[in-house]
Tab-separated table of C-alpha atoms and ligand atoms in Angstrom:
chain	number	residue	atom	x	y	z
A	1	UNK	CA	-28.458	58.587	19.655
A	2	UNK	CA	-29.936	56.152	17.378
A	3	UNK	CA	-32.261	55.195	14.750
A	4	UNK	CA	-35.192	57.769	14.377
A	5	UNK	CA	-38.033	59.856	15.874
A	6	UNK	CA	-41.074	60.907	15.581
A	7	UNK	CA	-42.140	61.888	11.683
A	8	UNK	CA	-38.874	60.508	10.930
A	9	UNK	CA	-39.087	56.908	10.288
A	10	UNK	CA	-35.682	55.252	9.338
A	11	UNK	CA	-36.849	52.084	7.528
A	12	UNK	CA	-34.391	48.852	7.431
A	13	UNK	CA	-33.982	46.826	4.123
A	14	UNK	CA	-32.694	43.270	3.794
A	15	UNK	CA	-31.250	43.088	0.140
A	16	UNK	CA	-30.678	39.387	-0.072
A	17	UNK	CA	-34.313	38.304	1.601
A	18	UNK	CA	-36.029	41.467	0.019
A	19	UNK	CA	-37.346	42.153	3.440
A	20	UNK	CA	-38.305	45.879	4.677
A	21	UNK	CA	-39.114	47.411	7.890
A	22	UNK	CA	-41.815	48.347	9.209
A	23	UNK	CA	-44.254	47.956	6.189
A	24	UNK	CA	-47.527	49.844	6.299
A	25	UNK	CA	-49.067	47.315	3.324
A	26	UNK	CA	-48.009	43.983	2.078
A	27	UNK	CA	-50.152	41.920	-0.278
A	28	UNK	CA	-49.198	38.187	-1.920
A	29	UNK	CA	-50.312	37.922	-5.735
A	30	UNK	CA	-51.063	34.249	-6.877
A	31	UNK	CA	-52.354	33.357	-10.494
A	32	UNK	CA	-56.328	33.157	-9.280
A	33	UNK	CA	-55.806	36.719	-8.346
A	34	UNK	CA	-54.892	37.913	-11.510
A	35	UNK	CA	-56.437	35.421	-13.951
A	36	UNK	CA	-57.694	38.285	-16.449
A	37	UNK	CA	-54.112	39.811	-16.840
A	38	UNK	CA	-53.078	36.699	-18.925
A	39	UNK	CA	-53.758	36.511	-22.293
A	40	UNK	CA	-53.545	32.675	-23.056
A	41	UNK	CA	-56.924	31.732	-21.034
A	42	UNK	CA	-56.341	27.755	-21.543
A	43	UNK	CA	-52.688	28.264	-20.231
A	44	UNK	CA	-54.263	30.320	-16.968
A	45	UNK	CA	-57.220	27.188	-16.687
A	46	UNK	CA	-54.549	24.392	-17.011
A	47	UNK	CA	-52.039	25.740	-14.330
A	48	UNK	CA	-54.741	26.603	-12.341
A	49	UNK	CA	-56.451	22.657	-12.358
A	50	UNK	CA	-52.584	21.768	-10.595
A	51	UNK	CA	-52.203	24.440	-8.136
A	52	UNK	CA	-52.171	27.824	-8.279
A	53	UNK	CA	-48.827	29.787	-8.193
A	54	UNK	CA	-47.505	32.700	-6.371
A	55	UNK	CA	-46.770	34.870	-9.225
A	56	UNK	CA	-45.407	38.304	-7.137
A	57	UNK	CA	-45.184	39.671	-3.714
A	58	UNK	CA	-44.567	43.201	-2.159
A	59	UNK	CA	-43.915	44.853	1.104
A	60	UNK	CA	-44.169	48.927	1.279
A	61	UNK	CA	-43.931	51.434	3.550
A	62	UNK	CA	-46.376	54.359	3.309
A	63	UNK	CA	-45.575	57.185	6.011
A	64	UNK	CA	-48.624	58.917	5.355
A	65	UNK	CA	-51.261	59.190	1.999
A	66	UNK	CA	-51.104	62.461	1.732
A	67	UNK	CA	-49.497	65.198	-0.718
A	68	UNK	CA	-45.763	65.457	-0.549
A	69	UNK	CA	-45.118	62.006	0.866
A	70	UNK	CA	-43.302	59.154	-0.833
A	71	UNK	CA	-44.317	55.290	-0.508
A	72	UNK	CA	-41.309	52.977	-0.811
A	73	UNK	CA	-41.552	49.007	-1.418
A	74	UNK	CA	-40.129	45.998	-2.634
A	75	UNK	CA	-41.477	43.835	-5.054
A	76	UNK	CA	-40.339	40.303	-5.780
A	77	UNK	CA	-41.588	38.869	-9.300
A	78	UNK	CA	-40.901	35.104	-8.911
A	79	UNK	CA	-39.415	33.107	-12.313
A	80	UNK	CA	-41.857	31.273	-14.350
A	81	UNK	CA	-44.444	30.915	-17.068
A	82	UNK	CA	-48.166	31.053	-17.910
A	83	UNK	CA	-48.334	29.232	-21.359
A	84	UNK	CA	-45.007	31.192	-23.307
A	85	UNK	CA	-46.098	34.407	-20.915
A	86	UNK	CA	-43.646	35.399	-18.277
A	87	UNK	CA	-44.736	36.218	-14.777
A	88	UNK	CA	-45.582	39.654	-14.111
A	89	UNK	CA	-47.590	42.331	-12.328
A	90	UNK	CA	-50.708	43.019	-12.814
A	91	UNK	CA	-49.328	46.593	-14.089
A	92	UNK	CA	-51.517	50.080	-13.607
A	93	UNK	CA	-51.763	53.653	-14.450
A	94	UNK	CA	-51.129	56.121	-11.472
A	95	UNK	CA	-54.527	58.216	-10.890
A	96	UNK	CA	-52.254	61.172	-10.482
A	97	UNK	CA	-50.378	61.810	-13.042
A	98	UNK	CA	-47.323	60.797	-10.865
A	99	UNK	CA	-43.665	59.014	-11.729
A	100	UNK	CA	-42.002	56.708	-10.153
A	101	UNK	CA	-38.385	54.738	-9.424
A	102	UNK	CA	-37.740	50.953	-9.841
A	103	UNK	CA	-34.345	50.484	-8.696
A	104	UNK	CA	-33.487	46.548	-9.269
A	105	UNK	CA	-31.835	44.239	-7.149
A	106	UNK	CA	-31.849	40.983	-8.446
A	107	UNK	CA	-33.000	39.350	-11.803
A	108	UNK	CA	-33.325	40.052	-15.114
A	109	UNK	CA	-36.533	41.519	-15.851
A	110	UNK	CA	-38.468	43.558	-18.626
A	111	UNK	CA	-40.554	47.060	-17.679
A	112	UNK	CA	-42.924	47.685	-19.790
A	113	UNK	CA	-44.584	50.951	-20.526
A	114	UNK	CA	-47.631	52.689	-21.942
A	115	UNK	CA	-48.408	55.987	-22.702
A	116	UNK	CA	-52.278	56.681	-22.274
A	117	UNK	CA	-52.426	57.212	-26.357
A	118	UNK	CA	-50.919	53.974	-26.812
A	119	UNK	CA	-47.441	54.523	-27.179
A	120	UNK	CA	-45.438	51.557	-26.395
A	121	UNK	CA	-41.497	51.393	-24.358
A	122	UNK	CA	-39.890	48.863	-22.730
A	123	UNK	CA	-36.669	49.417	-20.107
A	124	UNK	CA	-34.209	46.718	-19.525
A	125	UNK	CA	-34.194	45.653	-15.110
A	126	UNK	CA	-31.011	44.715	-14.268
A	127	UNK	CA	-29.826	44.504	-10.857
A	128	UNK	CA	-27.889	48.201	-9.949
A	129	UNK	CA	-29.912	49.763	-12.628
A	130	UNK	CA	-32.518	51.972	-12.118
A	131	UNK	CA	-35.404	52.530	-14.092
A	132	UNK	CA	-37.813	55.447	-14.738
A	133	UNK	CA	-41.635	55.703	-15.263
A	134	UNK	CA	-42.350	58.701	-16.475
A	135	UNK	CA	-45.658	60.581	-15.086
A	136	UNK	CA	-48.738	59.279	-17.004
A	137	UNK	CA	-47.244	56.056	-18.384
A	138	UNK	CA	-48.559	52.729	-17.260
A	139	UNK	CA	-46.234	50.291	-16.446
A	140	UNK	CA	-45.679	46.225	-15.973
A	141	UNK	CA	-42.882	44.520	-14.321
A	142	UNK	CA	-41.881	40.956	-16.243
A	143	UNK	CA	-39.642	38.334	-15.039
A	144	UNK	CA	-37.660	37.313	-17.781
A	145	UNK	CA	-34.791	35.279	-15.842
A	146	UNK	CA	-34.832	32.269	-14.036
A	147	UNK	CA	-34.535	33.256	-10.343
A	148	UNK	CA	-36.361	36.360	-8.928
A	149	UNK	CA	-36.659	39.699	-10.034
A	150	UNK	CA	-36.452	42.162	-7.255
A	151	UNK	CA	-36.982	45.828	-6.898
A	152	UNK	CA	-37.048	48.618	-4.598
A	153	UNK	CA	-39.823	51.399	-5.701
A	154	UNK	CA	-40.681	55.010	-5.012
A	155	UNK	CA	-43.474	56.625	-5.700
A	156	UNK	CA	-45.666	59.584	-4.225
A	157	UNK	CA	-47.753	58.548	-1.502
A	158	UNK	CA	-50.644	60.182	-2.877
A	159	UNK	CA	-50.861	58.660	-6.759
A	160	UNK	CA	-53.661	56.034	-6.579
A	161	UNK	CA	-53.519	53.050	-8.688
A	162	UNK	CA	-55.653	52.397	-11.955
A	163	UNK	CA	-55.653	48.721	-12.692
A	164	UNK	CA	-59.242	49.121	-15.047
A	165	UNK	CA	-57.997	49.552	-18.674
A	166	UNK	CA	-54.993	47.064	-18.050
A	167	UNK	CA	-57.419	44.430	-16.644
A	168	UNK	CA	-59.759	45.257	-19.213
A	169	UNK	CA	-56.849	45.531	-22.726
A	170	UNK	CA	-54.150	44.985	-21.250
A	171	UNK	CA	-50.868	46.416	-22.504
A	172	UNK	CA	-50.518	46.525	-26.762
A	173	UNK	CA	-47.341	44.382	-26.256
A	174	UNK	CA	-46.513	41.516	-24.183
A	175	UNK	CA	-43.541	39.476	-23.245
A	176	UNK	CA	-43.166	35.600	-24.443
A	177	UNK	CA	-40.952	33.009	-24.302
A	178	UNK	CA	-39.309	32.437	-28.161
A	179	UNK	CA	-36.851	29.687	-28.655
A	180	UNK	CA	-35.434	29.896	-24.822
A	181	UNK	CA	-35.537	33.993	-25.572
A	182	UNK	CA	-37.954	36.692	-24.191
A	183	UNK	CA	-39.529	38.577	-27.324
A	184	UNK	CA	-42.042	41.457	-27.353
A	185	UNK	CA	-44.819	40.765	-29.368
A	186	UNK	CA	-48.106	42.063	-30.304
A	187	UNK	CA	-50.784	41.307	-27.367
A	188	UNK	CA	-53.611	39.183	-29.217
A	189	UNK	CA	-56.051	40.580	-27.129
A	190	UNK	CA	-55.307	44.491	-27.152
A	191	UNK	CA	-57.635	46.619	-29.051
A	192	UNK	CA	-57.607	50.411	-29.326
B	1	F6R	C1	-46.328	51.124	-7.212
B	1	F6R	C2	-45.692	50.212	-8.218
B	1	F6R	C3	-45.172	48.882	-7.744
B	1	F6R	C4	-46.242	47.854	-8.007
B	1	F6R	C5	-45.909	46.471	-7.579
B	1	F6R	C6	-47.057	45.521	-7.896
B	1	F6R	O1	-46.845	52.252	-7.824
B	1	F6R	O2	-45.605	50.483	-9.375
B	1	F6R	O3	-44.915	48.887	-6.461
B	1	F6R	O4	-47.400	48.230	-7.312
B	1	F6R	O5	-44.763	46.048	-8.219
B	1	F6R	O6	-47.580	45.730	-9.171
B	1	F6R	P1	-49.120	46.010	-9.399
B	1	F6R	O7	-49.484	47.134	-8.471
B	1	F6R	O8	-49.214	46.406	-10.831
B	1	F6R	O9	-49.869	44.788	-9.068
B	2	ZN	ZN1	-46.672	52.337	-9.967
């Protein structure tokens, strides 16, 4: 007897090539997709006039999106800068008020957080730890390192993703390049 049946799926991962199979949804993020979530405009315009970056990429597996399910991916967040801003996601609020696991595999990375009042946190990715988001906190994924960041994620099938207040603020702090270091400072361009 082998593999799986049925409702059963047994998914395969490849660690080192951040592969997973079968994937339901896959998407490619370059900078032109996610202009808006920078906050240095000139720095976006500049890279952009040279070529246009691929900034992330992810590959999940959704069995169904319904109640009670859970989605798993990988995302890769590849090294680099806009201006002194790391790469990134795009970052969101669940619609449902749902958590979720980033388990790292590779990189050094920052995960920022965001309560809905405002509050502000920030976990540490490194690869074999695994970090929280707590139900109802936004959160961000920054590349900090050099090489890529990986992660494998889990999250209820069912939560929806917000991107509108993150496009629109984005989060109150954001991660720059300081002297060769990655700082958290004030975003410029947050307002409350
Ligand atoms: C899913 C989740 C991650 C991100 C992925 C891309 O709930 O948190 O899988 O979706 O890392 O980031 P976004 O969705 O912010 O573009
Ligand atoms: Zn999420």
């Amino acid at each position: 007897m082998e593999g799986s049946s049925g409702e059963a799926p047994l998914l395969s991962i490849d660690l080192r090539r951040c592969l997973l199979k079968p994937v339901t949804r896959e998407r490619t993020v370059r900078l032109s997709d996610m202009k808006e979530f920078f906050t240095d405009p000139d720095a976006v315009e500049r890279t952009l006039s040279r070529r246009d970056p691929k900034i992330y990429e992810y590959r999940e597996f959704t069995p169904k999106e319904e109640p009670g399910h859970l989605s798993v991916g990988i995302t890769v967040v590849y090294p680099g800068k806009v201006g002194r801003e790391y790469y990134m996601t795009r970052g969101h609020f669940h619609l449902k008020d749902a958590a979720e696991y980033y388990y790292c595999i590779a990189g050094r990375g920052i995960l920022l957080l965001q309560s809905k009042s405002g509050e502000v946190a920030y976990v540490e990715l490194r690869p074999r730890k695994i970090a929280y988001v707590p139900p109802g906190w936004g959160h961000r994924a920054v590349n900090v390192g050099r090489r890529r960041l990986a992660f494998l994620y889990v999250y209820p099938s069912d939560s929806g993703h917000d991107y509108g207040v993150i496009r629109e603020k984005g989060f109150a702090k954001i991660v720059v390049e300081e002297r060769g270091r990655p700082k958290l400072v004030d975003n410029p361009r947050y307002s409350t």
